[in-house]
Amino acid sequence: MGKLAVITDLHADINHFGEAELSKLFGLLQEYEVTRLHFAGDTANKMDQALAINHFFRSRGLPTTFNLGNHEMGNIKGEQMIEHYPDSHFLNLRYVPLNQQTVLLGFNGWYDYGFSELTDPQQIRSIKNIYWFDRIIERFSDDQTVDQVLLEELRTVLDDLAKKEYQVILVTHFVPKEEFIVHLNGKYQIWNKLNAFLGSQGLGKLLDHYSNVQQVVFGHTHRRFEDQTIQGTVYSCRPLGYYYEWGITRDFVLDNHLAEVFIPMKMRSLLNKHQAPFTAYKEAHLIEEFRKAITLISY
């Protein structure tokens, strides 16, 4: 019997994580008696740092694998490197056995615009080029075509695993189900358009056809949700996200009366003005945030 931990959206560079913070995380994984760790994208912006973080945990005896998120993809040149990154611990359309019945299958994923309130692909692409980080990522075609090709490749792998009667834990970065998409009102309604880049409706529909897909773990939303069972498959989404979005950050700001309302996008400049006390508070409470951002699966 083993225990898999999946972490998404660690964003180690933006969150200023060094050895001390990673050691806290490792200690928590030891407490949970984790036997395998997987990072499901956006571990860091730079691949060198993402690889170093993977090595940090492997060097301490914890088998660790990863797939890419959009932030790592922005640091990689060319489609072949994105889909076939030359590292033996990279899982994209590849799987490793967890036991005789169950495999861990990695899939970078992409998006098909299906979660946007907009329906015109050209208009969505224009918004992407203005607002979205992913405009720097080099892909072989338009987003919807890329998504369709990747899903066909995933279908081939899933068909093979179903034929072999394996149970599957799928780890990916992007959102596969509408249930994990938030629709906003007021001045943040722009996000209802930007939801185009959060995930793929096509992925969710594909997964509905496979009763052997036991659980799907993903992130990218920077919002955490309770697990949901859809068509017999458990879906888990609890990304860590940026430091200015965290629950402990909200507590720090509101408990110290630094703002009347906690609005994450307005917190960076505020926290910079209170850097020393926030750093001390984060050091004392970071483990609480880590606890809420780990998906644990027994196998």
PDB file of N, CA, C and O in Angstrom, residues 131 194 202 207 260:
ATOM      1  N   TYR A 131      -3.887  39.884 -23.061  1.00  0.00           N
ATOM      2  CA  TYR A 131      -3.929  39.674 -21.621  1.00  0.00           C
ATOM      3  C   TYR A 131      -3.175  38.454 -21.096  1.00  0.00           C
ATOM      4  O   TYR A 131      -2.818  38.422 -19.925  1.00  0.00           O
ATOM      5  N   LEU A 194     -11.715  35.180 -20.295  1.00  0.00           N
ATOM      6  CA  LEU A 194     -10.410  34.553 -20.159  1.00  0.00           C
ATOM      7  C   LEU A 194     -10.499  33.093 -19.722  1.00  0.00           C
ATOM      8  O   LEU A 194      -9.507  32.360 -19.819  1.00  0.00           O
ATOM      9  N   GLY A 202     -13.409  19.336 -24.142  1.00  0.00           N
ATOM     10  CA  GLY A 202     -13.180  18.088 -24.863  1.00  0.00           C
ATOM     11  C   GLY A 202     -12.505  17.037 -24.012  1.00  0.00           C
ATOM     12  O   GLY A 202     -12.804  15.846 -24.125  1.00  0.00           O
ATOM     13  N   LEU A 207     -12.900  11.852 -21.059  1.00  0.00           N
ATOM     14  CA  LEU A 207     -12.733  11.065 -19.840  1.00  0.00           C
ATOM     15  C   LEU A 207     -14.031  10.375 -19.429  1.00  0.00           C
ATOM     16  O   LEU A 207     -13.994   9.314 -18.784  1.00  0.00           O
ATOM     17  N   GLU A 260     -10.053  46.522   4.374  1.00  0.00           N
ATOM     18  CA  GLU A 260     -11.408  46.157   4.787  1.00  0.00           C
ATOM     19  C   GLU A 260     -11.901  44.934   4.035  1.00  0.00           C
ATOM     20  O   GLU A 260     -12.675  44.130   4.570  1.00  0.00           O
TER      21      GLU A 260
END
